[in-house]
Coordinates of C-alpha atoms and ligand atoms in Angstrom, one line a residue:
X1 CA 0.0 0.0 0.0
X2 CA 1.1 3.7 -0.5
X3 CA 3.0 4.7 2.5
X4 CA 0.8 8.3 2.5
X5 CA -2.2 6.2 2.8
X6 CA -1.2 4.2 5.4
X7 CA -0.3 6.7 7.3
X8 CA -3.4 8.6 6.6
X9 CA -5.0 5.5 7.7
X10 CA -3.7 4.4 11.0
X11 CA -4.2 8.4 12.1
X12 CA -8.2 8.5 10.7
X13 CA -8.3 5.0 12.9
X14 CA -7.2 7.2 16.0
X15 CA -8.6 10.2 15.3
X16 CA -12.0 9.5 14.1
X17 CA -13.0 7.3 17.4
X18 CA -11.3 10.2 20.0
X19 CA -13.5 12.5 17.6
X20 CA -17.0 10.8 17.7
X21 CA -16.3 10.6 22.0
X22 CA -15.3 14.5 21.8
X23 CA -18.3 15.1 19.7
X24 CA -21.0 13.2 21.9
X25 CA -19.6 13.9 25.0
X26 CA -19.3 18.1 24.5
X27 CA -22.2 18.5 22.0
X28 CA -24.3 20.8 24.1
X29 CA -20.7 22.8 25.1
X30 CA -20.8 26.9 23.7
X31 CA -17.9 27.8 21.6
X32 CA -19.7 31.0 20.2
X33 CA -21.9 33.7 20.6
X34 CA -23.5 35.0 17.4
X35 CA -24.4 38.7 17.2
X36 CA -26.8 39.9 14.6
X37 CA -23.8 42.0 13.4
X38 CA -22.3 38.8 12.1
X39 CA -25.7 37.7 11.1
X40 CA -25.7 40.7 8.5
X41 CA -22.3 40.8 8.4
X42 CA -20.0 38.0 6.7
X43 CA -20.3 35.4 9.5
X44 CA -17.5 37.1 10.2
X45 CA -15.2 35.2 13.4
X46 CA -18.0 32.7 14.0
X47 CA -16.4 29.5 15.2
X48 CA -18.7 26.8 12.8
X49 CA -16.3 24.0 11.3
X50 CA -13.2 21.9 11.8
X51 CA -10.6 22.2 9.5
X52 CA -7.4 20.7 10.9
X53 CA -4.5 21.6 8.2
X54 CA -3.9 25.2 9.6
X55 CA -5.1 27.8 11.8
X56 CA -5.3 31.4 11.4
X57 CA -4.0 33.8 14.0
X58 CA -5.2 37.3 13.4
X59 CA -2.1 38.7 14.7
X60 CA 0.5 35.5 14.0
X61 CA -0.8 35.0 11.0
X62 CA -1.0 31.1 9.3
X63 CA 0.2 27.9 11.1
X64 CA 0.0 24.9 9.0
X65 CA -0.2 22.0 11.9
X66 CA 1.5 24.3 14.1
X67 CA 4.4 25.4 11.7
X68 CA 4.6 29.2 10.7
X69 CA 6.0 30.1 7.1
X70 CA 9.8 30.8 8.5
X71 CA 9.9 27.4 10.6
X72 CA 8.4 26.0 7.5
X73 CA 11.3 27.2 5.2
X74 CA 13.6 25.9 7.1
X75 CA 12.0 22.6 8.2
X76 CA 10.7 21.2 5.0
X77 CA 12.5 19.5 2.3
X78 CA 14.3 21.3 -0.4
X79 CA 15.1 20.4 -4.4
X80 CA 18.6 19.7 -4.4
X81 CA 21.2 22.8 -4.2
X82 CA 17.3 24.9 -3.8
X83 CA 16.4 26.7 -0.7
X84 CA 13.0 27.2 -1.0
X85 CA 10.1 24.0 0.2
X86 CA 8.8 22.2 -2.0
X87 CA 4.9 22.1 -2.4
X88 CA 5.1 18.3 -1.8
X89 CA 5.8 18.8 1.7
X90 CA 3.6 21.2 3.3
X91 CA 0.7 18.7 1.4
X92 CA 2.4 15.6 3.8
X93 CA 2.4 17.9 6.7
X94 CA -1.1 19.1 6.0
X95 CA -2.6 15.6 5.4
X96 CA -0.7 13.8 8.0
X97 CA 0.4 16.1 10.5
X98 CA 4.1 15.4 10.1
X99 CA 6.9 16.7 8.5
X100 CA 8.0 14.5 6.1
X101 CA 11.5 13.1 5.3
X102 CA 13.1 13.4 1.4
X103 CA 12.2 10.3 0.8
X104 CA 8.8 11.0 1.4
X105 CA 8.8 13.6 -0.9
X106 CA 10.3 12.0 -3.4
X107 CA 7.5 9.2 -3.0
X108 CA 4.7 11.8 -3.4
X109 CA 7.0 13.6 -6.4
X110 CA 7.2 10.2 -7.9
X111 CA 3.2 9.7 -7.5
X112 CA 2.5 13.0 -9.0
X113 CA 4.6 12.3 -11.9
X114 CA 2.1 8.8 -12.3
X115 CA -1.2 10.2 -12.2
X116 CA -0.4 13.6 -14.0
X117 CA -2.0 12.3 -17.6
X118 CA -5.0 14.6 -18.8
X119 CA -7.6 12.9 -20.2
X120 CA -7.9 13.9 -24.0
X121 CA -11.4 15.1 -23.8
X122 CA -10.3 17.9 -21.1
X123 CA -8.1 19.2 -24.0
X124 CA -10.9 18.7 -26.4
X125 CA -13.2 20.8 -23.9
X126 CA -10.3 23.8 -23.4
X127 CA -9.8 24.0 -26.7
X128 CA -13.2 24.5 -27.8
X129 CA -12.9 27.8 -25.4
X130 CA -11.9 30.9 -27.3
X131 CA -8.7 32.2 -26.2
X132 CA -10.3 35.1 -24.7
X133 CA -11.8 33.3 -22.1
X134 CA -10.6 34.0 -18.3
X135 CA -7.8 31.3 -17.3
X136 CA -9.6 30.8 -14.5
X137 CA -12.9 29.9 -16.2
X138 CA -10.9 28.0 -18.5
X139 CA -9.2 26.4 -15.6
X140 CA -12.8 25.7 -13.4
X141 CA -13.9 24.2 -16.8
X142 CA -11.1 21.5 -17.4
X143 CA -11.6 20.9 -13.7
X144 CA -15.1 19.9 -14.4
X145 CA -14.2 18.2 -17.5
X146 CA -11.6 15.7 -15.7
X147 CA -14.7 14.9 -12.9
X148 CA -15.5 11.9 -15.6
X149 CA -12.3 10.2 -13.5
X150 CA -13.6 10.7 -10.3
X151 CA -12.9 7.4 -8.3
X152 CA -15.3 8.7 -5.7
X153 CA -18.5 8.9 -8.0
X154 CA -18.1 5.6 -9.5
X155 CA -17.4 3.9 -6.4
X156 CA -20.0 5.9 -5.0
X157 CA -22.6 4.7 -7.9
X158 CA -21.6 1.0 -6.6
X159 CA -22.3 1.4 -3.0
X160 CA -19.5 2.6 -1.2
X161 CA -19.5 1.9 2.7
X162 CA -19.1 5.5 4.0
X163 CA -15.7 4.3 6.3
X164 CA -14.4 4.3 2.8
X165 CA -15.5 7.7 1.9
X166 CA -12.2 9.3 2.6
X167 CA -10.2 6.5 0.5
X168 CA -11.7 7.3 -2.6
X169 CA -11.6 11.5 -1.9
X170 CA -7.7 11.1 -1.2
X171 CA -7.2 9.0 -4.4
X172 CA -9.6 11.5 -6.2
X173 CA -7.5 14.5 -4.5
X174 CA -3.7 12.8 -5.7
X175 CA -5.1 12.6 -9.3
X176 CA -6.5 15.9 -9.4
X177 CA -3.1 17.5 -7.5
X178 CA -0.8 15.7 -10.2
X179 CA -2.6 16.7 -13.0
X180 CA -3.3 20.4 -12.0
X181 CA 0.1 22.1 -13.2
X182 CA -0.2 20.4 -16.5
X183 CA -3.7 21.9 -16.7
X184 CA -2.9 25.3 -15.6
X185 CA 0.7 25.2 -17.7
X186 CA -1.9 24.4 -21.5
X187 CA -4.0 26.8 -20.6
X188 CA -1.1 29.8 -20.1
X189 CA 0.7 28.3 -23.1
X190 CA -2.7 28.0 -24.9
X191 CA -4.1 31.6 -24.0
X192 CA -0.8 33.7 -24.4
X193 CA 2.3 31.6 -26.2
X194 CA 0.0 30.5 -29.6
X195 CA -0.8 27.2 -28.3
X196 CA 3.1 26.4 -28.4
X197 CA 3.1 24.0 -25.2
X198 CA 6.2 22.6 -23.4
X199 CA 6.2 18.9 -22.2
X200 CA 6.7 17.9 -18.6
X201 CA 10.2 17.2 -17.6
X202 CA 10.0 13.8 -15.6
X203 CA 13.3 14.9 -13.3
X204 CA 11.6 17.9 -12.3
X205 CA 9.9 18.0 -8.9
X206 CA 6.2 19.1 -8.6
X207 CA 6.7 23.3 -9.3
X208 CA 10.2 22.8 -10.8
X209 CA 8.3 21.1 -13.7
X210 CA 5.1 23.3 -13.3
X211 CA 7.7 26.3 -14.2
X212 CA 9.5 24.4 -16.8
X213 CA 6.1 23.6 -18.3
X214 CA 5.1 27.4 -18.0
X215 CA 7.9 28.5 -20.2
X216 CA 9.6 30.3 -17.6
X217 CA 13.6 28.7 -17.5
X218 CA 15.2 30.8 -14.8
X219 CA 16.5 28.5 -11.8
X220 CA 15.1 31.3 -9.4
X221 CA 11.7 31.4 -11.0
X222 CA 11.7 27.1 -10.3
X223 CA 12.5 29.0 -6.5
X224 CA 9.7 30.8 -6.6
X225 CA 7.3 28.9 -8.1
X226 CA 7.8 26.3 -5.0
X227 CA 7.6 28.9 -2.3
X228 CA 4.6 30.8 -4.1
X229 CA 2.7 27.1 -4.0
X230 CA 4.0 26.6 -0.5
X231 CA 3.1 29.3 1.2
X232 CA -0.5 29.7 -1.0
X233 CA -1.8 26.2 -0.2
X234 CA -4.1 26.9 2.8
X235 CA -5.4 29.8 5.0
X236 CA -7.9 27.9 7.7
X237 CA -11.4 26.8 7.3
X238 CA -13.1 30.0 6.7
X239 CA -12.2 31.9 3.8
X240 CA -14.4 31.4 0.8
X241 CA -12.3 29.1 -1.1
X242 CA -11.7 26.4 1.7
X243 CA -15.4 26.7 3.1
X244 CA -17.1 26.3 -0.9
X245 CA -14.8 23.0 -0.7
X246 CA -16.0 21.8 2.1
X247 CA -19.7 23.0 1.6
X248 CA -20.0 21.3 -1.7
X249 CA -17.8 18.1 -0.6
X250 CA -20.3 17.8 2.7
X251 CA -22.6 17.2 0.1
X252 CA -20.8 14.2 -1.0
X253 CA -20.0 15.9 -4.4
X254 CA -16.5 14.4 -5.4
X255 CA -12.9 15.9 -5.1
X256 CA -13.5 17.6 -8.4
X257 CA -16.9 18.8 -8.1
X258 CA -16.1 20.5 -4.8
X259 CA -12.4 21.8 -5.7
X260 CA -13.8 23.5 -9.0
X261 CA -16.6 24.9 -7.0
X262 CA -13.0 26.6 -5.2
X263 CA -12.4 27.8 -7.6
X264 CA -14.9 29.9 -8.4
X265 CA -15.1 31.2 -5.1
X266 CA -11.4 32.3 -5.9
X267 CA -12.0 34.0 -9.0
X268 CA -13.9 37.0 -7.0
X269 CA -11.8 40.3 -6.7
X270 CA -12.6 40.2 -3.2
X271 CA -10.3 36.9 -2.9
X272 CA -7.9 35.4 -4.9
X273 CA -8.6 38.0 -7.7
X274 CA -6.9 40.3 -6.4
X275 CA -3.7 39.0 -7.2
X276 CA -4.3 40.2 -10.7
X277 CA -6.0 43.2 -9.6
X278 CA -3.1 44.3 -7.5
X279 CA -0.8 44.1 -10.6
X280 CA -3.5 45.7 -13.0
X281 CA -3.7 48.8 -10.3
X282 CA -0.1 48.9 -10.1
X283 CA 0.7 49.5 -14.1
X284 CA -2.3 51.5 -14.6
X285 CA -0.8 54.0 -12.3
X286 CA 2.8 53.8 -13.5
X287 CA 0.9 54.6 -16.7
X288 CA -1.3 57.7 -15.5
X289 CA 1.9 59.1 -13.5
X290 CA 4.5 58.6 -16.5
X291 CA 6.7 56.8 -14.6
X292 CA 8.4 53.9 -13.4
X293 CA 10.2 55.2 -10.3
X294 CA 6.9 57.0 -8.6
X295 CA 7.3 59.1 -5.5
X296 CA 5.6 58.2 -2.6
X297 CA 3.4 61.6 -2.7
X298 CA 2.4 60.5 -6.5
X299 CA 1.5 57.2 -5.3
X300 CA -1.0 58.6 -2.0
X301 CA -2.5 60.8 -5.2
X302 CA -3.2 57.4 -6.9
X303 CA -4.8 55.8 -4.0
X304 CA -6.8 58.5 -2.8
X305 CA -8.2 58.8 -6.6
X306 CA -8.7 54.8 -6.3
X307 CA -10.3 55.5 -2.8
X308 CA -12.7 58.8 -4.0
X309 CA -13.5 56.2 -7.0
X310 CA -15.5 54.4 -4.7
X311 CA -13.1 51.6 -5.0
X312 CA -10.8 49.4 -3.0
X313 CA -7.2 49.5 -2.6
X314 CA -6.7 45.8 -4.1
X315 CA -3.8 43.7 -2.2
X316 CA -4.7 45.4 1.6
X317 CA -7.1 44.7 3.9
X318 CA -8.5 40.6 5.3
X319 CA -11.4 39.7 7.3
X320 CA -9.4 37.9 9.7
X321 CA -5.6 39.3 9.4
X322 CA -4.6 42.2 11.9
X323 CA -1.0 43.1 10.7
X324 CA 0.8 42.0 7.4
X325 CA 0.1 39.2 5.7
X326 CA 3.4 36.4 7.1
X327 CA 2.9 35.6 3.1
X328 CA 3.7 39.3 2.1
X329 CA 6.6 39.4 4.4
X330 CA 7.7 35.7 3.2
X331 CA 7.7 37.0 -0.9
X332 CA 9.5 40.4 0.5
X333 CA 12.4 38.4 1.9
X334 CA 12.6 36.4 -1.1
X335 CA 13.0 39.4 -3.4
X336 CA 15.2 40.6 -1.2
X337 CA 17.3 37.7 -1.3
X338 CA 17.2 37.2 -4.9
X339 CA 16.4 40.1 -6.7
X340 CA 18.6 43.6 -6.7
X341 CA 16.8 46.2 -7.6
X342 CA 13.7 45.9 -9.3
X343 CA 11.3 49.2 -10.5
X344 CA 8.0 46.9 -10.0
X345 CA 9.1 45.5 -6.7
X346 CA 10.3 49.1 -5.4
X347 CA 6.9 50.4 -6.3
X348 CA 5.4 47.5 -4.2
X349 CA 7.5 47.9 -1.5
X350 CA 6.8 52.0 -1.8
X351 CA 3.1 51.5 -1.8
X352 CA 3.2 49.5 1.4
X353 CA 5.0 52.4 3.1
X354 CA 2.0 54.7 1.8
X355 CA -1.4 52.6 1.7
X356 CA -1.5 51.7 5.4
X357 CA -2.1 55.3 7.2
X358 CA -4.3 56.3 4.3
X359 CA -6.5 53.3 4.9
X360 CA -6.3 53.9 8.6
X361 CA -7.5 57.4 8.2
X362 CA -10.7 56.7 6.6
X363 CA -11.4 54.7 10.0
X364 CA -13.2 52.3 9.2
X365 CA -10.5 49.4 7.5
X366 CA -10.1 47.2 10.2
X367 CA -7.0 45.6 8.6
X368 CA -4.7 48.4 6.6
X369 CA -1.7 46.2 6.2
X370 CA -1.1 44.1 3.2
X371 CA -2.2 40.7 2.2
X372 CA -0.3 37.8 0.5
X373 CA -1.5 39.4 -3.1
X374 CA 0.5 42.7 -2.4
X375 CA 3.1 41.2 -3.6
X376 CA 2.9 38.5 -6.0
X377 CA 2.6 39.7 -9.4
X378 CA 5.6 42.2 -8.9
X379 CA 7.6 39.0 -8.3
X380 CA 6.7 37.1 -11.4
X381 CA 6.4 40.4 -13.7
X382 CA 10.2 40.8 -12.5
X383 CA 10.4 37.2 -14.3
X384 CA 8.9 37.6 -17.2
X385 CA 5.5 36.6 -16.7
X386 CA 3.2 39.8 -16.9
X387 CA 0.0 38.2 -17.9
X388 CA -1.8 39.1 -15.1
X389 CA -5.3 37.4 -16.2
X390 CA -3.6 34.1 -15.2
X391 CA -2.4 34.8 -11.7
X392 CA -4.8 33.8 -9.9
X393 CA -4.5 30.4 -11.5
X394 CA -1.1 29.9 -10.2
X395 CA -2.6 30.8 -6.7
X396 CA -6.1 27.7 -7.3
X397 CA -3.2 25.1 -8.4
X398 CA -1.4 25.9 -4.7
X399 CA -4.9 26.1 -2.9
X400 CA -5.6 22.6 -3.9
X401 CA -2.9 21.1 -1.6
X402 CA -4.9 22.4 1.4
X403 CA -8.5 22.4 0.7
X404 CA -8.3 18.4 -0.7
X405 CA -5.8 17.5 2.5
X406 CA -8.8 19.0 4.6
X407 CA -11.5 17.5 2.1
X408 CA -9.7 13.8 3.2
X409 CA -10.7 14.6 7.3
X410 CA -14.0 15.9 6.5
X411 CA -14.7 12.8 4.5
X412 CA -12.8 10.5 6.9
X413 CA -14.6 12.0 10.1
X414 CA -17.7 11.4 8.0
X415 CA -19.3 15.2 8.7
X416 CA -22.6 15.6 8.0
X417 CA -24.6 17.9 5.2
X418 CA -23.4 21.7 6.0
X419 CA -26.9 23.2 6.8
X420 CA -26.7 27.0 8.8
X421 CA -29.8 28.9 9.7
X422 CA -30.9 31.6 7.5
X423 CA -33.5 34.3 9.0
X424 CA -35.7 36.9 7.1
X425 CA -35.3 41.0 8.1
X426 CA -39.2 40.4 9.1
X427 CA -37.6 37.6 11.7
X428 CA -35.3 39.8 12.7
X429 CA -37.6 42.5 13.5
X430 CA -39.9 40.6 15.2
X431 CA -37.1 38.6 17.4
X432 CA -35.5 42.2 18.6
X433 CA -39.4 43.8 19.3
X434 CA -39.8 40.4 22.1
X435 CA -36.2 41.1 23.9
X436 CA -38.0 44.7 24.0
X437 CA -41.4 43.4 25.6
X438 CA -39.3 40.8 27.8
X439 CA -37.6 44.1 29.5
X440 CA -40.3 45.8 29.8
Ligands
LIG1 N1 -9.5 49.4 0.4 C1 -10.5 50.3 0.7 N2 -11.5 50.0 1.5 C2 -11.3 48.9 2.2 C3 -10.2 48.0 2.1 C4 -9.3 48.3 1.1 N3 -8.3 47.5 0.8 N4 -10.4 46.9 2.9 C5 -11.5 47.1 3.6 N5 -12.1 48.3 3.2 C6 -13.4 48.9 3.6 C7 -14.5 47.8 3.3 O1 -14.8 47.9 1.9 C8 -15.6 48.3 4.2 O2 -16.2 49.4 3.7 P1 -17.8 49.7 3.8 O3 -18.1 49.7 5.3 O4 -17.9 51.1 3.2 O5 -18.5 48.6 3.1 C9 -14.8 48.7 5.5 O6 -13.5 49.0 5.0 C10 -14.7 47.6 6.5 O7 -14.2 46.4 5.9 P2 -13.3 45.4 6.8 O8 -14.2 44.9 7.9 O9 -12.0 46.0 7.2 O10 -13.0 44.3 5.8 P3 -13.8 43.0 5.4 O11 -13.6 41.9 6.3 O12 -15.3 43.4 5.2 O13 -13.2 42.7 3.9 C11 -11.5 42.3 2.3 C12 -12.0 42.1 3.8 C13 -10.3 41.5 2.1 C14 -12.6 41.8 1.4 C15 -11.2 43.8 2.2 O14 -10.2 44.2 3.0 C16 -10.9 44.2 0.7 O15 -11.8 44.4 -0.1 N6 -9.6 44.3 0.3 C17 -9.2 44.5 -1.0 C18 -9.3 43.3 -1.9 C19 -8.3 42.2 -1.5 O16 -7.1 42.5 -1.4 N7 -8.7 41.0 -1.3 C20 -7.8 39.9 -1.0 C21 -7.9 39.4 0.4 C22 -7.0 38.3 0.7 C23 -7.4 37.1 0.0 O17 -8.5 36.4 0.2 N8 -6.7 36.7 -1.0 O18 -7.0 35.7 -1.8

């Protein structure tokens, strides 16, 4: 048997007995109070599902299983003569809890490499898109395509015994993983290099061969490309990527089905959109201002016209964070250590020095620092890759390593139907005229 599995395995067998005591024995215990200001207003902070691959400090910032980014970059294994994680290892971590050895990660590279072929209709389906078409619609579309593989369904159509539920969704969840870069690299190859398409190079690890595949051959873009789908892979339950995946997937919808539904929760501006928005704000002002080296006075102009537009500042700002994104800081530090002297990063790094009082001021922004999208595009416009429309792809390829670890636990803890409580206004009226009556 695969070593990941069995592992997976013997912890569910722990895990999912202490889990049905914890659960019958503390059902009736409070974790929460629910205002009607969350009501109305996002959910936001209201403590409703498990999701064991990270946690979310609002100050910290993201633990995955207890690791922050820095341990992580120097805990988890390496490519050889890199010094950036590979991708392979936070998915370990996050499925298993454990940090995995090189071997390990050379088993899962090995796996990847196995179950990365795309079935010929998904290429049929893309192409059959016309080239203007959003890569990430594009990318939710193949998604769906490749759902006719889903080991889940079938095995679902024969009578699966739920205590095999989360056997099928990891198998489902390694084939979908493995064939993700080769999906995302067509349709960037497809969309903006004429179709001219790069095959995989088989002694390439995971994002060493999604960058080769991209077109990008500069050893520290195959750097980047692993710390970018490190340090992207998970960001707790909550935020609306990782809670459409487990919505949908509490539904028993497959791996696919509930990963592309991710995805479009990631293709809003409000989420992982913003990557590209970021980038698209940043060279539409370099345009307006005539410049590539902006002052920090020209750039507060910019984002008080962005701000007077009746528009956010894309890149700052989370529902949860309360100081810089750890992600932000983590992409800084790597352009510090490999890049000297970039205009685009410069403005990035200006604009962080600017945005944050200006937010602050309108009193209101409850987070003014900036998120992990700050700062992504500058780092892969400095190599070569300015198509912005894509980014967010690059960022739903990472996001799968945590929502389908997660997806495994929810399936292998066997959690019911995700049903919440919706009220009307007329409910709400009513409920707040009987607290009156009950003071009076
Ligand atoms: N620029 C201008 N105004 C902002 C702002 C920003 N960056 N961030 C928040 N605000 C405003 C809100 O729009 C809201 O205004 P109204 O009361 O007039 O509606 C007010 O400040 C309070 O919002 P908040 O409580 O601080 O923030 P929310 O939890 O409601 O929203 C968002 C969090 C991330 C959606 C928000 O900060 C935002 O729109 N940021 C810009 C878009 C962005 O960068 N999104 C990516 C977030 C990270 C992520 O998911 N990446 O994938």
């Amino acid at each position: 048997m695969d070593p990941l599995k069995q592992k997976l395995q013997q912890k569910i067998e722990v895990l999912s007995k202490d889990i049905k005591t914890l659960r019958k024995e503390n059902a009736t215990v409070k974790v929460d109070d629910v205002s009607l200001g969350q009501v109305f207003g996002g959910m936001r902070g209201v403590k409703s599902m498990i999701w064991e691959t990270s946690h979310l400090d609002p100050i910290e910032g993201i633990r995955f299983r207890g690791h922050s980014i820095p341990e992580l970059k120097n805990l988890l294994p390496k490519a050889k003569g890199g010094r950036e994680p590979l991708p392979e290892g936070i998915f370990w971590l996050m499925l298993v809890g454990e940090i995995p050895t090189e071997e390990q990660v050379k088993y899962l590279q090995d796996q990847w490499k196995r179950r990365s072929n795309i079935p010929d209709h998904t290429y049929k389906v893309l192409n059959a898109l016309p080239i203007t078409t959003h890569p990430m619609t594009q990318f939710i579309t193949a998604i769906n395509s490749m759902q006719t593989e889903s080991i889940f369904s079938r095995r679902y159509a024969e009578g699966m015994n739920k205590y095999e539920y989360w056997d099928a969704t990891y198998e489902d969840s390694m084939n979908l993983i493995a064939k993700l870069p080769r999906i995302a690299a067509y349709i960037y190859r497809r969309t903006y290099h004429n179709g001219d398409h790069i095959n995989p190079d088989i002694s390439l690890d995971w994002g060493g061969n999604f960058a080769h595949m991209l077109g990008i051959n500069k050893p520290d873009f195959k750097s980047l490309m692993r710390l970018y789908l490190t340090i992207h892979a998970d960001h707790e339950g909550g935020n609306a990527s990782a809670h459409t995946t487990h919505l949908v997937g509490s539904t028993l919808s497959d791996a696919y089905l509930s990963f592309s539904s991710a995805m479009c929760a990631l293709a809003g501006p409000l989420h992982g959109l913003a990557n590209q928005e970021v980038i698209k704000w940043v060279f539409h002002m370099l345009d307006v201002l005539g410049t590539q080296q902006p002052t920090k006075e020209q750039i507060a102009e910019y984002v008080n016209n962005t701000l007077n537009a009746g528009k956010v500042i894309p890149g700052y700002g989370h529902a949860v964070l309360r100081r810089p994104d750890p992600r932000f800081v983590a992409q800084k530090a790597f352009a510090q250590e490999y890049i000297h002297d970039s205009d685009i990063i410069n403005v990035v790094w200006k604009t962080f020095e600017v945005v944050p009082p200006i937010l602050e001021g309108l009193g209101k922004v409850k987070n003014p620092w900036p998120n992990v999208d700050a700062h992504s595009g500058a780092l892969l416009v400095h190599y070569g890759m300015k198509e912005y429309s894509f980014y967010t792809v690059l960022f739903g390829v990472s996001r799968a390593l945590g929502v389908l670890a997660s997806l495994c636990w929810s399936r292998a803890y066997n959690f019911p139907l995700e049903r919440p409580k919706s009220v009307t206004t007329e409910w709400v009226r009513n409920y707040l005229a009987e607290q009156v009556n009950q003071k009076a």
